[in-house]
GROMACS .gro file of C-alpha atoms in nm:
model
  347
    1UNK     CA    1   0.232  -2.411   2.029
    2UNK     CA    2  -0.127  -2.456   2.193
    3UNK     CA    3  -0.424  -2.539   1.981
    4UNK     CA    4  -0.746  -2.402   2.070
    5UNK     CA    5  -1.112  -2.519   1.999
    6UNK     CA    6  -1.364  -2.272   1.876
    7UNK     CA    7  -1.719  -2.301   1.986
    8UNK     CA    8  -2.008  -2.095   1.866
    9UNK     CA    9  -2.340  -2.083   2.042
   10UNK     CA   10  -2.550  -2.007   1.761
   11UNK     CA   11  -2.763  -2.202   1.521
   12UNK     CA   12  -2.620  -2.332   1.222
   13UNK     CA   13  -2.712  -2.137   0.907
   14UNK     CA   14  -2.787  -2.324   0.587
   15UNK     CA   15  -2.651  -2.109   0.339
   16UNK     CA   16  -2.418  -2.106   0.024
   17UNK     CA   17  -2.124  -1.896  -0.016
   18UNK     CA   18  -2.221  -1.603  -0.225
   19UNK     CA   19  -1.979  -1.349  -0.386
   20UNK     CA   20  -2.184  -1.114  -0.622
   21UNK     CA   21  -2.170  -0.772  -0.755
   22UNK     CA   22  -2.448  -0.532  -0.663
   23UNK     CA   23  -2.478  -0.245  -0.895
   24UNK     CA   24  -2.556   0.106  -0.719
   25UNK     CA   25  -2.892   0.231  -0.830
   26UNK     CA   26  -2.772   0.592  -0.894
   27UNK     CA   27  -2.517   0.491  -1.159
   28UNK     CA   28  -2.592   0.491  -1.542
   29UNK     CA   29  -2.414   0.197  -1.683
   30UNK     CA   30  -2.285   0.189  -2.040
   31UNK     CA   31  -2.154  -0.062  -2.281
   32UNK     CA   32  -1.789  -0.163  -2.253
   33UNK     CA   33  -1.586  -0.011  -2.554
   34UNK     CA   34  -1.368  -0.225  -2.730
   35UNK     CA   35  -0.984  -0.166  -2.661
   36UNK     CA   36  -0.788   0.034  -2.913
   37UNK     CA   37  -0.555  -0.246  -2.902
   38UNK     CA   38  -0.459  -0.534  -2.680
   39UNK     CA   39  -0.107  -0.455  -2.598
   40UNK     CA   40  -0.169  -0.368  -2.211
   41UNK     CA   41  -0.335  -0.659  -2.028
   42UNK     CA   42  -0.394  -0.621  -1.669
   43UNK     CA   43  -0.190  -0.877  -1.474
   44UNK     CA   44  -0.146  -0.967  -1.115
   45UNK     CA   45   0.133  -0.988  -0.870
   46UNK     CA   46   0.105  -1.064  -0.506
   47UNK     CA   47   0.366  -1.105  -0.228
   48UNK     CA   48   0.195  -1.295   0.051
   49UNK     CA   49  -0.108  -1.387   0.231
   50UNK     CA   50  -0.292  -1.683   0.425
   51UNK     CA   51  -0.608  -1.761   0.593
   52UNK     CA   52  -0.447  -1.774   0.910
   53UNK     CA   53  -0.297  -1.498   1.140
   54UNK     CA   54   0.085  -1.553   1.055
   55UNK     CA   55   0.085  -1.557   0.697
   56UNK     CA   56   0.409  -1.561   0.501
   57UNK     CA   57   0.515  -1.483   0.147
   58UNK     CA   58   0.609  -1.853   0.085
   59UNK     CA   59   0.251  -1.948   0.200
   60UNK     CA   60   0.074  -1.679  -0.017
   61UNK     CA   61   0.276  -1.759  -0.298
   62UNK     CA   62   0.148  -2.128  -0.283
   63UNK     CA   63  -0.061  -2.243  -0.606
   64UNK     CA   64  -0.427  -2.240  -0.520
   65UNK     CA   65  -0.414  -1.943  -0.320
   66UNK     CA   66  -0.680  -1.675  -0.433
   67UNK     CA   67  -0.857  -1.360  -0.362
   68UNK     CA   68  -1.124  -1.170  -0.537
   69UNK     CA   69  -1.131  -0.851  -0.729
   70UNK     CA   70  -1.400  -0.594  -0.805
   71UNK     CA   71  -1.321  -0.311  -1.065
   72UNK     CA   72  -1.483  -0.038  -1.270
   73UNK     CA   73  -1.376   0.235  -1.497
   74UNK     CA   74  -1.542   0.567  -1.578
   75UNK     CA   75  -1.499   0.915  -1.709
   76UNK     CA   76  -1.502   1.156  -1.416
   77UNK     CA   77  -1.658   1.421  -1.654
   78UNK     CA   78  -1.938   1.212  -1.788
   79UNK     CA   79  -2.186   0.992  -1.674
   80UNK     CA   80  -2.166   0.606  -1.688
   81UNK     CA   81  -1.962   0.345  -1.519
   82UNK     CA   82  -1.829   0.016  -1.663
   83UNK     CA   83  -1.775  -0.281  -1.430
   84UNK     CA   84  -1.495  -0.493  -1.562
   85UNK     CA   85  -1.410  -0.708  -1.257
   86UNK     CA   86  -1.722  -0.872  -1.092
   87UNK     CA   87  -1.560  -1.044  -0.795
   88UNK     CA   88  -1.343  -1.234  -1.009
   89UNK     CA   89  -1.117  -1.488  -0.848
   90UNK     CA   90  -0.757  -1.440  -0.897
   91UNK     CA   91  -0.552  -1.760  -0.825
   92UNK     CA   92  -0.203  -1.828  -0.785
   93UNK     CA   93  -0.034  -2.074  -1.004
   94UNK     CA   94   0.322  -2.204  -1.106
   95UNK     CA   95   0.320  -1.910  -1.353
   96UNK     CA   96   0.189  -1.634  -1.140
   97UNK     CA   97  -0.154  -1.499  -1.086
   98UNK     CA   98  -0.413  -1.582  -1.326
   99UNK     CA   99  -0.775  -1.495  -1.399
  100UNK     CA  100  -1.048  -1.580  -1.653
  101UNK     CA  101  -1.108  -1.353  -1.941
  102UNK     CA  102  -0.819  -1.112  -1.966
  103UNK     CA  103  -0.875  -0.737  -1.923
  104UNK     CA  104  -0.698  -0.430  -2.089
  105UNK     CA  105  -0.658  -0.071  -1.980
  106UNK     CA  106  -0.863   0.153  -2.160
  107UNK     CA  107  -0.705   0.509  -2.225
  108UNK     CA  108  -0.876   0.810  -2.106
  109UNK     CA  109  -1.053   0.644  -1.807
  110UNK     CA  110  -1.027   0.624  -1.436
  111UNK     CA  111  -1.024   0.300  -1.272
  112UNK     CA  112  -1.130   0.184  -0.924
  113UNK     CA  113  -1.052  -0.148  -0.789
  114UNK     CA  114  -1.164  -0.330  -0.448
  115UNK     CA  115  -1.016  -0.659  -0.332
  116UNK     CA  116  -1.112  -0.898  -0.079
  117UNK     CA  117  -0.913  -1.203   0.082
  118UNK     CA  118  -0.975  -1.487   0.116
  119UNK     CA  119  -1.175  -1.564  -0.217
  120UNK     CA  120  -1.413  -1.807  -0.062
  121UNK     CA  121  -1.590  -1.695   0.249
  122UNK     CA  122  -1.753  -1.931   0.495
  123UNK     CA  123  -2.116  -2.041   0.450
  124UNK     CA  124  -2.331  -1.789   0.530
  125UNK     CA  125  -2.096  -1.522   0.462
  126UNK     CA  126  -2.143  -1.284   0.140
  127UNK     CA  127  -1.939  -1.011  -0.026
  128UNK     CA  128  -2.128  -0.720  -0.200
  129UNK     CA  129  -2.007  -0.465  -0.428
  130UNK     CA  130  -2.181  -0.122  -0.480
  131UNK     CA  131  -2.090   0.031  -0.812
  132UNK     CA  132  -2.195   0.380  -0.704
  133UNK     CA  133  -2.070   0.636  -0.952
  134UNK     CA  134  -1.741   0.479  -0.982
  135UNK     CA  135  -1.531   0.687  -0.757
  136UNK     CA  136  -1.788   0.597  -0.452
  137UNK     CA  137  -1.775   0.227  -0.523
  138UNK     CA  138  -1.750   0.024  -0.219
  139UNK     CA  139  -1.714  -0.324  -0.093
  140UNK     CA  140  -1.906  -0.496   0.219
  141UNK     CA  141  -1.940  -0.824   0.367
  142UNK     CA  142  -2.253  -0.954   0.575
  143UNK     CA  143  -2.271  -1.259   0.791
  144UNK     CA  144  -1.887  -1.298   0.841
  145UNK     CA  145  -1.821  -1.572   1.069
  146UNK     CA  146  -1.512  -1.531   1.301
  147UNK     CA  147  -1.399  -1.894   1.286
  148UNK     CA  148  -1.008  -1.823   1.278
  149UNK     CA  149  -0.993  -1.714   0.921
  150UNK     CA  150  -0.805  -1.387   0.833
  151UNK     CA  151  -1.016  -1.127   0.633
  152UNK     CA  152  -0.841  -0.846   0.454
  153UNK     CA  153  -0.937  -0.574   0.196
  154UNK     CA  154  -0.773  -0.335  -0.024
  155UNK     CA  155  -0.847  -0.057  -0.271
  156UNK     CA  156  -0.679   0.157  -0.543
  157UNK     CA  157  -0.747   0.413  -0.804
  158UNK     CA  158  -0.570   0.460  -1.148
  159UNK     CA  159  -0.585   0.712  -1.423
  160UNK     CA  160  -0.513   0.587  -1.754
  161UNK     CA  161  -0.398   0.878  -1.984
  162UNK     CA  162  -0.316   0.692  -2.306
  163UNK     CA  163  -0.189   0.371  -2.441
  164UNK     CA  164   0.160   0.485  -2.395
  165UNK     CA  165   0.100   0.618  -2.031
  166UNK     CA  166  -0.068   0.316  -1.856
  167UNK     CA  167  -0.021   0.273  -1.483
  168UNK     CA  168   0.281   0.040  -1.379
  169UNK     CA  169   0.053  -0.160  -1.171
  170UNK     CA  170  -0.257  -0.138  -0.956
  171UNK     CA  171  -0.126  -0.101  -0.587
  172UNK     CA  172  -0.332  -0.307  -0.354
  173UNK     CA  173  -0.223  -0.295   0.000
  174UNK     CA  174  -0.427  -0.540   0.173
  175UNK     CA  175  -0.481  -0.483   0.543
  176UNK     CA  176  -0.668  -0.675   0.815
  177UNK     CA  177  -1.014  -0.599   0.887
  178UNK     CA  178  -1.015  -0.820   1.222
  179UNK     CA  179  -0.826  -0.785   1.523
  180UNK     CA  180  -0.585  -1.035   1.684
  181UNK     CA  181  -0.606  -1.131   2.054
  182UNK     CA  182  -0.397  -1.328   2.284
  183UNK     CA  183  -0.356  -1.411   2.646
  184UNK     CA  184  -0.037  -1.457   2.827
  185UNK     CA  185   0.038  -1.613   3.181
  186UNK     CA  186   0.336  -1.611   3.389
  187UNK     CA  187   0.434  -1.658   3.750
  188UNK     CA  188   0.701  -1.482   3.969
  189UNK     CA  189   1.062  -1.590   4.056
  190UNK     CA  190   0.984  -1.721   4.399
  191UNK     CA  191   0.811  -2.023   4.233
  192UNK     CA  192   1.098  -2.085   3.989
  193UNK     CA  193   1.441  -2.238   3.985
  194UNK     CA  194   1.752  -2.044   3.915
  195UNK     CA  195   1.705  -2.060   3.551
  196UNK     CA  196   1.354  -1.891   3.550
  197UNK     CA  197   1.186  -2.213   3.476
  198UNK     CA  198   0.969  -2.452   3.687
  199UNK     CA  199   1.166  -2.647   3.945
  200UNK     CA  200   1.049  -2.969   4.107
  201UNK     CA  201   1.201  -2.854   4.445
  202UNK     CA  202   0.990  -2.541   4.462
  203UNK     CA  203   0.602  -2.499   4.434
  204UNK     CA  204   0.515  -2.453   4.052
  205UNK     CA  205   0.196  -2.328   3.899
  206UNK     CA  206   0.007  -2.522   3.618
  207UNK     CA  207  -0.262  -2.400   3.407
  208UNK     CA  208  -0.511  -2.667   3.363
  209UNK     CA  209  -0.758  -2.477   3.143
  210UNK     CA  210  -0.829  -2.132   3.001
  211UNK     CA  211  -1.159  -2.005   2.826
  212UNK     CA  212  -1.254  -1.669   2.672
  213UNK     CA  213  -1.629  -1.622   2.621
  214UNK     CA  214  -1.835  -1.311   2.560
  215UNK     CA  215  -1.706  -1.256   2.204
  216UNK     CA  216  -1.948  -1.176   1.924
  217UNK     CA  217  -1.869  -1.428   1.657
  218UNK     CA  218  -2.062  -1.299   1.351
  219UNK     CA  219  -2.075  -0.930   1.196
  220UNK     CA  220  -2.113  -0.720   0.900
  221UNK     CA  221  -1.848  -0.512   0.753
  222UNK     CA  222  -1.874  -0.197   0.520
  223UNK     CA  223  -1.636   0.051   0.413
  224UNK     CA  224  -1.381  -0.057   0.136
  225UNK     CA  225  -1.423   0.279  -0.036
  226UNK     CA  226  -1.119   0.450  -0.179
  227UNK     CA  227  -0.887   0.668   0.023
  228UNK     CA  228  -0.597   0.866  -0.041
  229UNK     CA  229  -0.371   0.577   0.159
  230UNK     CA  230  -0.536   0.308  -0.063
  231UNK     CA  231  -0.745   0.163   0.230
  232UNK     CA  232  -1.049   0.205   0.444
  233UNK     CA  233  -1.089  -0.007   0.736
  234UNK     CA  234  -1.448   0.072   0.723
  235UNK     CA  235  -1.720  -0.020   1.009
  236UNK     CA  236  -1.818  -0.343   1.185
  237UNK     CA  237  -2.156  -0.426   1.333
  238UNK     CA  238  -2.127  -0.715   1.549
  239UNK     CA  239  -2.436  -0.942   1.528
  240UNK     CA  240  -2.347  -1.263   1.629
  241UNK     CA  241  -2.413  -1.442   1.971
  242UNK     CA  242  -2.142  -1.468   2.226
  243UNK     CA  243  -1.913  -1.764   2.155
  244UNK     CA  244  -1.613  -1.896   2.329
  245UNK     CA  245  -1.254  -1.987   2.251
  246UNK     CA  246  -1.098  -2.283   2.468
  247UNK     CA  247  -0.735  -2.329   2.479
  248UNK     CA  248  -0.647  -2.711   2.434
  249UNK     CA  249  -0.405  -2.788   2.713
  250UNK     CA  250  -0.240  -3.094   2.742
  251UNK     CA  251  -0.310  -3.359   3.059
  252UNK     CA  252  -0.119  -3.225   3.346
  253UNK     CA  253  -0.137  -2.876   3.227
  254UNK     CA  254   0.116  -2.610   3.107
  255UNK     CA  255   0.359  -2.501   3.365
  256UNK     CA  256   0.419  -2.123   3.404
  257UNK     CA  257   0.750  -1.971   3.400
  258UNK     CA  258   0.884  -1.596   3.429
  259UNK     CA  259   0.860  -1.555   3.050
  260UNK     CA  260   0.497  -1.502   2.946
  261UNK     CA  261   0.340  -1.827   2.783
  262UNK     CA  262   0.081  -1.738   2.509
  263UNK     CA  263  -0.218  -1.949   2.496
  264UNK     CA  264  -0.374  -1.848   2.167
  265UNK     CA  265  -0.036  -1.756   1.976
  266UNK     CA  266   0.080  -1.777   1.604
  267UNK     CA  267  -0.152  -1.955   1.371
  268UNK     CA  268  -0.379  -2.019   1.658
  269UNK     CA  269  -0.449  -1.645   1.757
  270UNK     CA  270  -0.798  -1.540   1.814
  271UNK     CA  271  -0.905  -1.353   1.507
  272UNK     CA  272  -1.212  -1.152   1.638
  273UNK     CA  273  -1.466  -0.928   1.492
  274UNK     CA  274  -1.377  -0.554   1.596
  275UNK     CA  275  -1.640  -0.469   1.881
  276UNK     CA  276  -1.721  -0.282   2.200
  277UNK     CA  277  -1.796  -0.538   2.496
  278UNK     CA  278  -1.898  -0.469   2.867
  279UNK     CA  279  -1.810  -0.821   3.013
  280UNK     CA  280  -1.566  -1.035   2.848
  281UNK     CA  281  -1.502  -1.336   3.063
  282UNK     CA  282  -1.173  -1.527   3.120
  283UNK     CA  283  -1.208  -1.835   3.299
  284UNK     CA  284  -0.885  -2.006   3.432
  285UNK     CA  285  -0.819  -2.331   3.628
  286UNK     CA  286  -0.489  -2.368   3.769
  287UNK     CA  287  -0.300  -2.562   4.050
  288UNK     CA  288   0.013  -2.546   4.271
  289UNK     CA  289   0.234  -2.834   4.242
  290UNK     CA  290   0.273  -2.879   4.598
  291UNK     CA  291   0.034  -2.857   4.880
  292UNK     CA  292  -0.312  -2.968   4.915
  293UNK     CA  293  -0.503  -2.659   4.783
  294UNK     CA  294  -0.662  -2.836   4.500
  295UNK     CA  295  -0.764  -2.683   4.164
  296UNK     CA  296  -0.802  -2.293   4.192
  297UNK     CA  297  -1.047  -2.114   3.971
  298UNK     CA  298  -1.037  -1.763   3.871
  299UNK     CA  299  -1.271  -1.538   3.662
  300UNK     CA  300  -1.160  -1.205   3.501
  301UNK     CA  301  -1.441  -0.974   3.366
  302UNK     CA  302  -1.298  -0.727   3.109
  303UNK     CA  303  -1.452  -0.439   2.925
  304UNK     CA  304  -1.324  -0.238   2.627
  305UNK     CA  305  -1.319  -0.195   2.247
  306UNK     CA  306  -1.142  -0.395   1.982
  307UNK     CA  307  -1.040  -0.204   1.650
  308UNK     CA  308  -0.965  -0.348   1.309
  309UNK     CA  309  -0.604  -0.416   1.248
  310UNK     CA  310  -0.481  -0.409   1.608
  311UNK     CA  311  -0.317  -0.678   1.797
  312UNK     CA  312  -0.428  -0.695   2.169
  313UNK     CA  313  -0.205  -0.878   2.440
  314UNK     CA  314  -0.378  -0.960   2.774
  315UNK     CA  315  -0.114  -1.071   3.046
  316UNK     CA  316  -0.193  -1.238   3.374
  317UNK     CA  317   0.056  -1.353   3.662
  318UNK     CA  318  -0.016  -1.595   3.942
  319UNK     CA  319   0.157  -1.616   4.261
  320UNK     CA  320  -0.066  -1.636   4.575
  321UNK     CA  321  -0.345  -1.495   4.359
  322UNK     CA  322  -0.409  -1.426   3.985
  323UNK     CA  323  -0.345  -1.058   3.863
  324UNK     CA  324  -0.442  -0.914   3.518
  325UNK     CA  325  -0.241  -0.640   3.381
  326UNK     CA  326  -0.367  -0.358   3.144
  327UNK     CA  327  -0.364  -0.507   2.803
  328UNK     CA  328  -0.106  -0.380   2.537
  329UNK     CA  329  -0.220  -0.283   2.206
  330UNK     CA  330  -0.010  -0.278   1.884
  331UNK     CA  331  -0.045  -0.247   1.519
  332UNK     CA  332  -0.106  -0.580   1.348
  333UNK     CA  333   0.193  -0.526   1.145
  334UNK     CA  334   0.217  -0.895   1.000
  335UNK     CA  335  -0.046  -0.800   0.736
  336UNK     CA  336   0.038  -1.050   0.467
  337UNK     CA  337   0.000  -0.828   0.152
  338UNK     CA  338   0.191  -0.501   0.176
  339UNK     CA  339   0.293  -0.451  -0.188
  340UNK     CA  340   0.133  -0.395  -0.554
  341UNK     CA  341  -0.095  -0.691  -0.623
  342UNK     CA  342  -0.177  -0.584  -0.993
  343UNK     CA  343   0.097  -0.557  -1.225
  344UNK     CA  344   0.072  -0.419  -1.566
  345UNK     CA  345   0.299  -0.584  -1.802
  346UNK     CA  346   0.425  -0.355  -2.097
  347UNK     CA  347   0.536  -0.507  -2.427
   0.00000   0.00000   0.00000
């Protein structure tokens, strides 16, 4: 698996990670009532997540993994909103998911939840929660730095009818807010042996370097409001200077076969801010293993748009020249968290 080196062509921001709640000015806040009893605590359950692209249940369940939760409750027929989760960190331990200051379901109210993963953003990134009128509460992120860290959000709404009719759990289905990008190279059979791999007796092709540039690497996201399907991918504004991703290739290069080789695969995939671009540059240096042609250089200029939660695969092939195919676009189906993450444990 190839590693890559990420380079950002912007000034260093001296800032501290900020995860705060920002109340909506239009809401009237009321004091939180005391629970009638404390038999229905809000507890948590989660299945998987990680800060990288290819997360697994096992990784997400490791102690120390954390996400943040914002939550309010309100009576839809009356004015007033109570915020009960204020960007609170929920952390995986050996005993399950824990957080400070246990909360309880309040009968007769509607609850709205927003959640963000990971719990800690990079320096210069900030998460903000707008209470609104409860039903319109929303989550946003400003100054997010695309440094290879995954970013996911979720939302849910629950009505608590009575102490005996509390929700089974708060169903947070986390989904990717970024997009995943990879570049694949191959050659054709006339440069390969019978097994479809490079053969010393034939003229092979080695990739010496591969660089992708022109990707905005910082952006603002807004839109984790509630939807019936439990999620809103929101909108992105790319604000960063163009950065570049460089595949780290061993000395001597990587030999191409007739099976595509990914240069930003698995945990090392490019996790990019969704954006529209007119000139994404792909620089490739390669050489033929026979002959005196020397190092060949090719530049591809790509235009298009990347959407949240999508996986983009760009393929190129080399024989006498280099050719780029139309990229394939798939849903990023490896979203780590896909089940209920809040669990209400009844006595």
